[in-house]
């Protein structure tokens, strides 16, 4: 459980007073949002709802044009030692990783430093009154202070892990999470008929960058809200993440990047009662909260005391990253055949998604059907059903761990073979009580692989 270090109530009031003149100076009363620049970030918020959000959540700020951003004060304390980063690709491919090559929507993860000029982050007139006064135009260091001069093997593994974890959070969506720099016009959106756009997640170890864009120590990330698909917001496509605030943990860094990207796609914070961020329970926490828990998912506020009931998955899709079409049918007639020891992969894209497969078996020797979620940062808790000829279907759904690391998310069936055609179904599931100890199937989504072994499974 993380501890938050919040400014006291008086400080919060000062902060809100401090930003009031800047919104007024743009000749916009609080009731006339969205602003007259055509900024769509606030289109879903009425003036009253925006005022309420600003009053409730001190991390929410307005820039001088009335655009909403969040300066996130995540905890620095980790609950335990981190496992060494696992490599997911050859180290030479660290900066050419793509989660969905060819997608027109892009989240570019940038680790090697960046020249930042002429953006909202450089504009002291926009940020000055509320944050650190804006960033000087020039080159700014990346992860571990890198300025493009190469990374150690350990750093490359860490970068791969961050990429894999962020990719998994966005697995149900048509968006390419990539470590490769896209062409400049691939991120900017020129007008509403431009279909290629995205955001630029810049990871920086620089205290100066953090101070200039996010107001000082304690800030783990900062991003504008709802700008992902906004042609008027090409100056605000950078979101920042500050790994020094997170002990350089790839897991926490990935959580912060997904959280900030969530802001750019229109999401607000998942709080609880007076807490601006919900810290989760058991192994679970919402991505738009803040915690050190191991199973982080998109949420619709099903836990007790939720302050935000945004349907995260719907909001993400409405603001620039469409849901994927289903990859595997649910019924036996259209089910894909799986062959012995030849894994198939898929994505559980919605809580109602069921992916069906058939196996042809020839004898009664032992068979193993193994469904595994993503190796790093899975959001998917799997359930598996196996139906053998003339036998009732059997459900495999191990209960996930109550606390600590997230165990029990995979599902494996083992049993005797039976000649004929089997039906295997893969789906996501919840566990325990979503209000207090667990989670529903809502955000239990993501990639899986399914593998069948045993000598009587036909090749
Ligand atoms: Zn936030």
CSV table of C-alpha atoms and ligand atoms in Angstrom, one decimal:
chain,number,residue,atom,x,y,z
A,1,UNK,CA,0.0,0.0,0.0
A,2,UNK,CA,1.5,3.3,-1.0
A,3,UNK,CA,1.4,6.4,1.1
A,4,UNK,CA,0.5,9.7,-0.5
A,5,UNK,CA,2.1,12.9,0.5
A,6,UNK,CA,-0.5,15.5,-0.2
A,7,UNK,CA,-0.5,19.1,0.5
A,8,UNK,CA,-2.8,20.0,3.3
A,9,UNK,CA,-6.2,21.5,2.7
A,10,UNK,CA,-4.9,25.0,3.0
A,11,UNK,CA,-2.3,24.5,0.3
A,12,UNK,CA,-4.9,23.0,-1.9
A,13,UNK,CA,-7.0,26.1,-1.5
A,14,UNK,CA,-4.0,28.4,-2.3
A,15,UNK,CA,-3.4,26.3,-5.4
A,16,UNK,CA,-6.9,26.7,-6.6
A,17,UNK,CA,-6.8,30.5,-5.9
A,18,UNK,CA,-3.5,30.7,-7.7
A,19,UNK,CA,-5.0,29.2,-10.9
A,20,UNK,CA,-8.2,31.2,-10.8
A,21,UNK,CA,-6.7,34.4,-12.3
A,22,UNK,CA,-5.1,32.5,-15.2
A,23,UNK,CA,-8.4,31.0,-16.3
A,24,UNK,CA,-10.1,34.4,-15.9
A,25,UNK,CA,-7.3,36.1,-17.9
A,26,UNK,CA,-8.3,34.1,-20.9
A,27,UNK,CA,-11.7,35.8,-20.7
A,28,UNK,CA,-13.4,32.6,-19.9
A,29,UNK,CA,-15.8,32.4,-17.0
A,30,UNK,CA,-15.8,29.0,-15.4
A,31,UNK,CA,-19.1,28.3,-16.9
A,32,UNK,CA,-18.2,28.7,-20.6
A,33,UNK,CA,-15.9,25.7,-21.2
A,34,UNK,CA,-14.9,24.4,-23.6
A,35,UNK,CA,-12.8,27.3,-24.6
A,36,UNK,CA,-13.1,29.3,-27.8
A,37,UNK,CA,-10.0,27.7,-29.3
A,38,UNK,CA,-12.0,24.7,-30.3
A,39,UNK,CA,-10.1,22.6,-27.8
A,40,UNK,CA,-12.1,19.4,-27.4
A,41,UNK,CA,-10.5,18.1,-24.2
A,42,UNK,CA,-13.2,19.6,-22.1
A,43,UNK,CA,-16.1,18.9,-24.4
A,44,UNK,CA,-17.5,16.3,-22.1
A,45,UNK,CA,-17.3,18.5,-19.0
A,46,UNK,CA,-19.8,21.1,-18.2
A,47,UNK,CA,-18.5,24.2,-16.4
A,48,UNK,CA,-20.0,22.9,-13.2
A,49,UNK,CA,-18.5,19.5,-13.6
A,50,UNK,CA,-15.1,21.0,-14.3
A,51,UNK,CA,-15.3,23.3,-11.3
A,52,UNK,CA,-16.2,20.2,-9.2
A,53,UNK,CA,-13.3,18.3,-10.6
A,54,UNK,CA,-10.8,21.1,-9.9
A,55,UNK,CA,-12.1,21.5,-6.4
A,56,UNK,CA,-12.0,17.8,-5.7
A,57,UNK,CA,-8.7,16.9,-7.3
A,58,UNK,CA,-5.7,19.2,-6.6
A,59,UNK,CA,-3.6,17.4,-9.2
A,60,UNK,CA,-6.0,18.8,-11.9
A,61,UNK,CA,-4.9,22.1,-13.3
A,62,UNK,CA,-5.9,24.5,-16.0
A,63,UNK,CA,-3.3,26.2,-18.3
A,64,UNK,CA,-3.8,29.8,-19.4
A,65,UNK,CA,-5.9,28.7,-22.3
A,66,UNK,CA,-8.2,26.8,-20.1
A,67,UNK,CA,-6.9,23.4,-21.0
A,68,UNK,CA,-7.0,20.7,-18.4
A,69,UNK,CA,-3.9,18.7,-17.3
A,70,UNK,CA,-3.0,16.5,-14.4
A,71,UNK,CA,0.3,16.8,-12.5
A,72,UNK,CA,0.6,13.4,-10.9
A,73,UNK,CA,2.1,12.9,-7.5
A,74,UNK,CA,2.7,9.2,-7.3
A,75,UNK,CA,4.3,7.6,-4.4
A,76,UNK,CA,8.1,6.9,-4.4
A,77,UNK,CA,7.9,4.0,-2.0
A,78,UNK,CA,8.0,0.5,-3.4
A,79,UNK,CA,6.4,-2.3,-1.4
A,80,UNK,CA,9.2,-4.8,-2.1
A,81,UNK,CA,12.3,-5.6,-4.2
A,82,UNK,CA,11.7,-5.7,-7.9
A,83,UNK,CA,12.6,-8.7,-9.9
A,84,UNK,CA,15.3,-8.0,-12.5
A,85,UNK,CA,13.8,-7.0,-15.9
A,86,UNK,CA,13.0,-9.7,-18.3
A,87,UNK,CA,14.1,-9.4,-21.9
A,88,UNK,CA,11.2,-9.8,-24.4
A,89,UNK,CA,13.2,-9.3,-27.6
A,90,UNK,CA,16.8,-9.3,-28.8
A,91,UNK,CA,18.6,-6.3,-27.2
A,92,UNK,CA,19.4,-5.0,-30.7
A,93,UNK,CA,15.6,-4.6,-31.3
A,94,UNK,CA,15.0,-2.6,-28.1
A,95,UNK,CA,14.2,0.6,-30.1
A,96,UNK,CA,12.2,-1.1,-32.9
A,97,UNK,CA,9.5,-2.7,-30.7
A,98,UNK,CA,5.9,-2.4,-31.9
A,99,UNK,CA,2.8,-3.8,-30.2
A,100,UNK,CA,0.6,-3.5,-33.2
A,101,UNK,CA,2.6,-2.6,-36.3
A,102,UNK,CA,0.6,-0.8,-38.9
A,103,UNK,CA,-1.9,0.8,-36.6
A,104,UNK,CA,-2.5,4.4,-37.4
A,105,UNK,CA,-2.8,5.3,-33.7
A,106,UNK,CA,0.6,5.5,-31.8
A,107,UNK,CA,1.9,5.8,-28.3
A,108,UNK,CA,5.6,6.4,-28.8
A,109,UNK,CA,7.7,5.6,-25.7
A,110,UNK,CA,10.9,7.7,-25.9
A,111,UNK,CA,13.8,7.0,-23.6
A,112,UNK,CA,16.9,8.6,-25.2
A,113,UNK,CA,16.2,12.2,-24.5
A,114,UNK,CA,14.4,14.7,-26.6
A,115,UNK,CA,14.7,18.2,-28.1
A,116,UNK,CA,11.6,20.0,-27.0
A,117,UNK,CA,10.8,23.4,-28.4
A,118,UNK,CA,7.6,25.3,-29.3
A,119,UNK,CA,5.3,23.0,-27.3
A,120,UNK,CA,2.9,23.8,-24.6
A,121,UNK,CA,5.6,22.6,-22.2
A,122,UNK,CA,7.9,25.4,-23.3
A,123,UNK,CA,5.3,28.1,-22.9
A,124,UNK,CA,5.8,29.9,-19.6
A,125,UNK,CA,2.7,32.0,-20.4
A,126,UNK,CA,0.6,28.8,-20.4
A,127,UNK,CA,2.2,27.0,-17.5
A,128,UNK,CA,4.0,29.6,-15.5
A,129,UNK,CA,1.2,30.4,-13.1
A,130,UNK,CA,0.4,26.8,-12.3
A,131,UNK,CA,3.5,24.7,-12.8
A,132,UNK,CA,7.2,25.2,-13.0
A,133,UNK,CA,7.3,28.0,-15.4
A,134,UNK,CA,7.9,26.0,-18.6
A,135,UNK,CA,10.8,24.2,-20.2
A,136,UNK,CA,13.6,25.9,-22.0
A,137,UNK,CA,13.8,25.1,-25.7
A,138,UNK,CA,16.6,22.6,-26.2
A,139,UNK,CA,17.8,19.0,-25.7
A,140,UNK,CA,16.6,17.3,-22.5
A,141,UNK,CA,17.9,14.1,-21.0
A,142,UNK,CA,16.0,10.8,-21.2
A,143,UNK,CA,15.9,7.7,-19.0
A,144,UNK,CA,19.0,7.4,-16.7
A,145,UNK,CA,20.1,10.8,-18.0
A,146,UNK,CA,20.6,9.4,-21.5
A,147,UNK,CA,21.2,11.9,-24.3
A,148,UNK,CA,21.3,9.4,-27.2
A,149,UNK,CA,24.6,7.9,-26.3
A,150,UNK,CA,23.6,4.3,-25.9
A,151,UNK,CA,22.2,2.2,-23.0
A,152,UNK,CA,23.5,-0.6,-20.9
A,153,UNK,CA,22.1,-4.1,-21.3
A,154,UNK,CA,20.3,-3.7,-18.0
A,155,UNK,CA,18.7,-0.5,-19.2
A,156,UNK,CA,17.7,-2.0,-22.5
A,157,UNK,CA,16.0,-4.8,-20.6
A,158,UNK,CA,14.2,-2.3,-18.4
A,159,UNK,CA,13.0,-0.4,-21.5
A,160,UNK,CA,11.7,-3.6,-23.0
A,161,UNK,CA,9.8,-4.4,-19.9
A,162,UNK,CA,8.2,-0.9,-19.8
A,163,UNK,CA,7.2,-1.3,-23.4
A,164,UNK,CA,5.7,-4.8,-22.8
A,165,UNK,CA,3.7,-3.6,-19.8
A,166,UNK,CA,2.3,-0.5,-21.4
A,167,UNK,CA,1.5,-2.6,-24.5
A,168,UNK,CA,-0.5,-5.0,-22.4
A,169,UNK,CA,-2.6,-2.2,-20.9
A,170,UNK,CA,-3.5,-1.1,-24.5
A,171,UNK,CA,-3.9,-4.7,-25.9
A,172,UNK,CA,-7.7,-4.4,-26.5
A,173,UNK,CA,-7.3,-1.3,-28.6
A,174,UNK,CA,-6.2,-0.4,-32.1
A,175,UNK,CA,-3.0,1.4,-31.1
A,176,UNK,CA,0.7,0.7,-31.7
A,177,UNK,CA,2.8,1.1,-28.5
A,178,UNK,CA,6.3,1.5,-29.9
A,179,UNK,CA,9.8,2.4,-28.9
A,180,UNK,CA,10.6,3.4,-32.5
A,181,UNK,CA,10.4,7.1,-33.4
A,182,UNK,CA,7.5,7.6,-35.8
A,183,UNK,CA,7.6,10.1,-38.6
A,184,UNK,CA,6.7,13.5,-37.2
A,185,UNK,CA,3.3,13.7,-39.0
A,186,UNK,CA,2.4,10.3,-37.6
A,187,UNK,CA,1.7,11.8,-34.2
A,188,UNK,CA,0.3,15.2,-35.2
A,189,UNK,CA,-3.2,15.4,-36.4
A,190,UNK,CA,-3.7,18.0,-39.1
A,191,UNK,CA,-7.6,18.0,-39.2
A,192,UNK,CA,-10.4,15.6,-38.3
A,193,UNK,CA,-10.0,13.6,-41.5
A,194,UNK,CA,-6.4,12.8,-40.6
A,195,UNK,CA,-6.5,9.2,-39.3
A,196,UNK,CA,-2.9,9.0,-38.1
A,197,UNK,CA,-2.1,10.5,-34.8
A,198,UNK,CA,-0.9,9.8,-31.3
A,199,UNK,CA,1.1,10.9,-28.3
A,200,UNK,CA,4.8,11.0,-27.4
A,201,UNK,CA,5.6,9.6,-24.0
A,202,UNK,CA,9.0,11.1,-23.0
A,203,UNK,CA,10.7,9.5,-20.1
A,204,UNK,CA,13.2,11.8,-18.4
A,205,UNK,CA,15.4,11.5,-15.4
A,206,UNK,CA,16.0,15.2,-15.4
A,207,UNK,CA,15.0,17.1,-12.2
A,208,UNK,CA,15.0,20.3,-14.2
A,209,UNK,CA,12.5,18.9,-16.7
A,210,UNK,CA,10.3,17.6,-13.9
A,211,UNK,CA,10.5,21.0,-12.1
A,212,UNK,CA,9.8,23.0,-15.3
A,213,UNK,CA,6.8,21.0,-16.5
A,214,UNK,CA,5.3,19.7,-13.3
A,215,UNK,CA,6.2,22.0,-10.5
A,216,UNK,CA,8.9,20.2,-8.5
A,217,UNK,CA,9.8,17.0,-6.6
A,218,UNK,CA,7.1,14.4,-6.1
A,219,UNK,CA,5.8,14.6,-9.6
A,220,UNK,CA,5.9,11.2,-11.4
A,221,UNK,CA,4.1,12.3,-14.6
A,222,UNK,CA,2.2,15.0,-16.2
A,223,UNK,CA,-0.2,15.1,-19.2
A,224,UNK,CA,-2.9,17.1,-20.9
A,225,UNK,CA,-6.4,15.6,-20.8
A,226,UNK,CA,-8.2,14.4,-23.9
A,227,UNK,CA,-5.7,15.7,-26.5
A,228,UNK,CA,-5.0,12.4,-28.2
A,229,UNK,CA,-7.4,13.0,-31.1
A,230,UNK,CA,-7.5,16.8,-31.0
A,231,UNK,CA,-6.2,18.5,-34.1
A,232,UNK,CA,-5.9,21.7,-32.1
A,233,UNK,CA,-3.6,20.2,-29.5
A,234,UNK,CA,-0.5,19.4,-31.5
A,235,UNK,CA,1.5,21.5,-29.1
A,236,UNK,CA,0.5,19.2,-26.2
A,237,UNK,CA,1.2,15.7,-27.6
A,238,UNK,CA,4.1,15.1,-25.2
A,239,UNK,CA,3.3,13.4,-21.9
A,240,UNK,CA,6.1,13.2,-19.4
A,241,UNK,CA,7.1,10.4,-17.0
A,242,UNK,CA,9.8,10.8,-14.4
A,243,UNK,CA,11.4,7.4,-13.4
A,244,UNK,CA,13.6,8.9,-10.6
A,245,UNK,CA,10.4,9.4,-8.7
A,246,UNK,CA,9.6,5.7,-9.1
A,247,UNK,CA,12.9,4.2,-8.0
A,248,UNK,CA,13.5,3.5,-11.7
A,249,UNK,CA,11.2,0.6,-11.4
A,250,UNK,CA,10.1,-0.5,-14.9
A,251,UNK,CA,6.8,-1.8,-13.4
A,252,UNK,CA,5.9,1.5,-11.8
A,253,UNK,CA,7.2,3.5,-14.8
A,254,UNK,CA,5.0,1.5,-17.1
A,255,UNK,CA,2.0,2.1,-14.7
A,256,UNK,CA,2.7,5.9,-14.8
A,257,UNK,CA,3.0,6.0,-18.6
A,258,UNK,CA,-0.3,4.1,-19.1
A,259,UNK,CA,-1.9,6.4,-16.6
A,260,UNK,CA,-0.6,9.5,-18.3
A,261,UNK,CA,-1.6,8.1,-21.7
A,262,UNK,CA,-5.0,7.5,-20.2
A,263,UNK,CA,-5.3,11.2,-19.4
A,264,UNK,CA,-4.5,12.1,-23.0
A,265,UNK,CA,-7.3,9.8,-24.0
A,266,UNK,CA,-9.8,11.6,-21.7
A,267,UNK,CA,-9.6,9.8,-18.4
A,268,UNK,CA,-9.7,11.4,-15.0
A,269,UNK,CA,-8.6,10.0,-11.7
A,270,UNK,CA,-10.1,7.1,-9.9
A,271,UNK,CA,-10.2,8.3,-6.3
A,272,UNK,CA,-11.9,7.1,-3.2
A,273,UNK,CA,-13.7,9.3,-0.7
A,274,UNK,CA,-11.2,12.2,0.0
A,275,UNK,CA,-8.3,10.4,-1.7
A,276,UNK,CA,-7.5,11.8,-5.2
A,277,UNK,CA,-6.1,8.4,-6.1
A,278,UNK,CA,-7.5,5.1,-5.1
A,279,UNK,CA,-4.6,2.9,-3.9
A,280,UNK,CA,-6.4,-0.4,-4.6
A,281,UNK,CA,-7.0,-3.5,-2.5
A,282,UNK,CA,-5.5,-7.0,-2.5
A,283,UNK,CA,-3.5,-7.4,-5.7
A,284,UNK,CA,-5.7,-5.0,-7.7
A,285,UNK,CA,-5.7,-1.2,-8.4
A,286,UNK,CA,-7.2,0.9,-11.2
A,287,UNK,CA,-4.7,2.3,-13.7
A,288,UNK,CA,-6.2,5.8,-13.1
A,289,UNK,CA,-5.6,5.5,-9.4
A,290,UNK,CA,-2.1,5.2,-8.0
A,291,UNK,CA,-0.6,2.3,-6.1
A,292,UNK,CA,2.2,-0.3,-6.1
A,293,UNK,CA,-0.2,-3.2,-6.6
A,294,UNK,CA,0.7,-5.8,-9.2
A,295,UNK,CA,-2.6,-6.2,-11.1
A,296,UNK,CA,-3.6,-2.8,-12.6
A,297,UNK,CA,-6.6,-2.6,-14.9
A,298,UNK,CA,-8.9,-0.1,-16.5
A,299,UNK,CA,-11.9,0.5,-14.3
A,300,UNK,CA,-15.4,1.8,-14.2
A,301,UNK,CA,-15.4,2.5,-10.4
A,302,UNK,CA,-16.8,-0.7,-9.1
A,303,UNK,CA,-14.9,-0.5,-5.8
A,304,UNK,CA,-16.4,0.9,-2.6
A,305,UNK,CA,-16.3,4.7,-2.4
A,306,UNK,CA,-15.3,5.3,-6.0
A,307,UNK,CA,-15.2,9.0,-6.9
A,308,UNK,CA,-15.2,8.4,-10.7
A,309,UNK,CA,-17.5,6.2,-12.7
A,310,UNK,CA,-16.1,6.9,-16.1
A,311,UNK,CA,-16.3,3.7,-18.2
A,312,UNK,CA,-12.6,3.8,-18.9
A,313,UNK,CA,-12.7,1.4,-21.9
A,314,UNK,CA,-15.5,3.4,-23.6
A,315,UNK,CA,-13.8,6.7,-23.0
A,316,UNK,CA,-10.5,5.4,-24.4
A,317,UNK,CA,-12.2,4.2,-27.5
A,318,UNK,CA,-14.2,7.5,-27.9
A,319,UNK,CA,-11.1,9.6,-27.6
A,320,UNK,CA,-8.9,8.1,-30.3
A,321,UNK,CA,-8.1,4.4,-30.0
A,322,UNK,CA,-10.9,2.2,-31.3
A,323,UNK,CA,-11.6,-1.2,-29.8
A,324,UNK,CA,-10.2,-4.1,-31.8
A,325,UNK,CA,-12.4,-6.4,-33.8
A,326,UNK,CA,-12.8,-9.9,-32.3
A,327,UNK,CA,-9.9,-12.2,-33.3
A,328,UNK,CA,-11.4,-15.6,-32.5
A,329,UNK,CA,-15.0,-16.7,-32.8
A,330,UNK,CA,-17.0,-17.9,-29.8
A,331,UNK,CA,-18.8,-20.8,-31.4
A,332,UNK,CA,-17.6,-24.3,-32.3
A,333,UNK,CA,-18.6,-24.0,-36.0
A,334,UNK,CA,-16.1,-21.2,-36.6
A,335,UNK,CA,-13.6,-22.3,-34.0
A,336,UNK,CA,-9.9,-22.5,-35.1
A,337,UNK,CA,-8.2,-25.8,-34.8
A,338,UNK,CA,-5.3,-26.1,-32.5
A,339,UNK,CA,-2.6,-28.8,-33.0
A,340,UNK,CA,-0.3,-30.5,-30.6
A,341,UNK,CA,2.4,-28.3,-29.2
A,342,UNK,CA,1.6,-25.4,-31.6
A,343,UNK,CA,0.6,-22.5,-29.5
A,344,UNK,CA,-2.0,-20.0,-30.8
A,345,UNK,CA,-2.4,-16.5,-29.5
A,346,UNK,CA,-5.3,-14.2,-29.1
A,347,UNK,CA,-6.7,-11.2,-27.3
A,348,UNK,CA,-9.6,-11.1,-24.9
A,349,UNK,CA,-10.9,-7.7,-26.0
A,350,UNK,CA,-14.1,-7.3,-23.9
A,351,UNK,CA,-15.5,-8.8,-20.8
A,352,UNK,CA,-18.0,-10.7,-23.0
A,353,UNK,CA,-15.3,-12.0,-25.3
A,354,UNK,CA,-15.1,-15.8,-25.5
A,355,UNK,CA,-12.6,-17.4,-27.9
A,356,UNK,CA,-13.3,-21.0,-29.0
A,357,UNK,CA,-10.9,-23.6,-30.4
A,358,UNK,CA,-11.2,-27.2,-31.4
A,359,UNK,CA,-8.8,-30.1,-30.7
A,360,UNK,CA,-8.8,-33.4,-32.4
A,361,UNK,CA,-7.7,-36.3,-30.2
A,362,UNK,CA,-7.1,-39.9,-31.0
A,363,UNK,CA,-6.5,-41.8,-27.7
A,364,UNK,CA,-6.9,-41.8,-24.0
A,365,UNK,CA,-3.4,-40.7,-22.9
A,366,UNK,CA,-2.9,-37.6,-20.7
A,367,UNK,CA,-3.6,-34.2,-22.3
A,368,UNK,CA,-2.7,-30.8,-21.0
A,369,UNK,CA,-4.4,-27.6,-22.2
A,370,UNK,CA,-2.6,-24.5,-21.0
A,371,UNK,CA,-3.8,-20.9,-21.3
A,372,UNK,CA,-1.3,-18.3,-20.3
A,373,UNK,CA,-1.6,-14.5,-20.1
A,374,UNK,CA,1.2,-12.0,-21.0
A,375,UNK,CA,4.5,-12.6,-19.4
A,376,UNK,CA,4.9,-9.0,-18.1
A,377,UNK,CA,2.1,-6.8,-16.6
A,378,UNK,CA,-0.9,-8.9,-17.6
A,379,UNK,CA,-4.3,-7.4,-17.0
A,380,UNK,CA,-6.1,-10.7,-18.0
A,381,UNK,CA,-7.3,-13.2,-15.4
A,382,UNK,CA,-8.0,-16.3,-17.5
A,383,UNK,CA,-10.8,-18.9,-17.3
A,384,UNK,CA,-10.7,-22.0,-19.5
A,385,UNK,CA,-13.4,-24.6,-20.3
A,386,UNK,CA,-12.6,-27.9,-21.9
A,387,UNK,CA,-15.4,-30.1,-23.4
A,388,UNK,CA,-14.5,-33.6,-24.4
A,389,UNK,CA,-16.8,-35.8,-26.5
A,390,UNK,CA,-19.7,-37.2,-24.4
A,391,UNK,CA,-18.3,-35.6,-21.2
A,392,UNK,CA,-19.6,-32.5,-19.5
A,393,UNK,CA,-17.6,-29.3,-20.0
A,394,UNK,CA,-15.0,-28.7,-17.3
A,395,UNK,CA,-14.2,-25.2,-16.0
A,396,UNK,CA,-10.7,-24.2,-14.9
A,397,UNK,CA,-10.5,-20.9,-13.0
A,398,UNK,CA,-7.9,-20.9,-10.2
A,399,UNK,CA,-8.5,-18.2,-7.6
A,400,UNK,CA,-6.0,-15.4,-8.0
A,401,UNK,CA,-3.8,-14.4,-5.0
A,402,UNK,CA,-5.3,-12.3,-2.3
A,403,UNK,CA,-2.2,-10.0,-2.0
A,404,UNK,CA,1.4,-9.5,-3.1
A,405,UNK,CA,2.3,-10.5,-6.6
A,406,UNK,CA,-0.5,-11.6,-9.0
A,407,UNK,CA,-0.6,-15.4,-9.0
A,408,UNK,CA,-3.5,-17.6,-10.2
A,409,UNK,CA,-4.3,-15.6,-13.4
A,410,UNK,CA,-3.4,-18.4,-15.8
A,411,UNK,CA,-5.5,-21.6,-16.3
A,412,UNK,CA,-4.4,-25.2,-17.1
A,413,UNK,CA,-6.6,-28.2,-17.7
A,414,UNK,CA,-5.1,-31.7,-17.3
A,415,UNK,CA,-6.9,-34.9,-17.9
A,416,UNK,CA,-7.4,-38.1,-19.8
A,417,UNK,CA,-7.7,-38.0,-23.6
A,418,UNK,CA,-10.9,-39.0,-25.4
A,419,UNK,CA,-11.0,-39.7,-29.1
A,420,UNK,CA,-12.9,-37.2,-31.1
A,421,UNK,CA,-13.3,-33.4,-31.4
A,422,UNK,CA,-12.9,-31.3,-28.3
A,423,UNK,CA,-14.1,-27.8,-27.7
A,424,UNK,CA,-11.9,-25.4,-25.7
A,425,UNK,CA,-13.0,-21.9,-24.7
A,426,UNK,CA,-10.9,-19.1,-23.3
A,427,UNK,CA,-12.3,-16.0,-21.6
A,428,UNK,CA,-11.5,-13.4,-19.0
A,429,UNK,CA,-12.8,-13.4,-15.5
A,430,UNK,CA,-12.9,-11.5,-12.2
A,431,UNK,CA,-12.1,-12.8,-8.7
A,432,UNK,CA,-13.3,-12.2,-5.2
A,433,UNK,CA,-15.3,-9.1,-4.4
A,434,UNK,CA,-14.8,-6.1,-6.8
A,435,UNK,CA,-16.0,-3.7,-4.1
A,436,UNK,CA,-13.2,-4.5,-1.6
A,437,UNK,CA,-11.0,-7.5,-2.2
A,438,UNK,CA,-11.0,-8.3,-5.9
A,439,UNK,CA,-12.1,-7.2,-9.3
A,440,UNK,CA,-14.8,-7.9,-11.9
A,441,UNK,CA,-14.2,-9.2,-15.4
A,442,UNK,CA,-14.5,-5.6,-16.7
A,443,UNK,CA,-10.8,-4.8,-17.1
A,444,UNK,CA,-9.7,-8.5,-17.2
A,445,UNK,CA,-8.5,-8.2,-20.8
A,446,UNK,CA,-5.4,-8.8,-22.8
A,447,UNK,CA,-3.2,-11.2,-24.7
A,448,UNK,CA,-3.0,-14.9,-24.1
A,449,UNK,CA,-1.4,-18.0,-25.6
A,450,UNK,CA,-3.1,-21.4,-25.7
A,451,UNK,CA,-1.1,-24.6,-26.0
A,452,UNK,CA,-2.2,-28.2,-26.0
A,453,UNK,CA,0.2,-31.1,-25.4
A,454,UNK,CA,-0.2,-34.9,-25.1
A,455,UNK,CA,0.6,-37.6,-27.6
A,456,UNK,CA,-3.0,-38.2,-28.5
A,457,UNK,CA,-3.6,-34.6,-29.6
A,458,UNK,CA,-3.4,-34.6,-33.4
A,459,UNK,CA,-0.9,-32.5,-35.1
B,1,LIG,ZN1,-3.1,11.3,-13.1
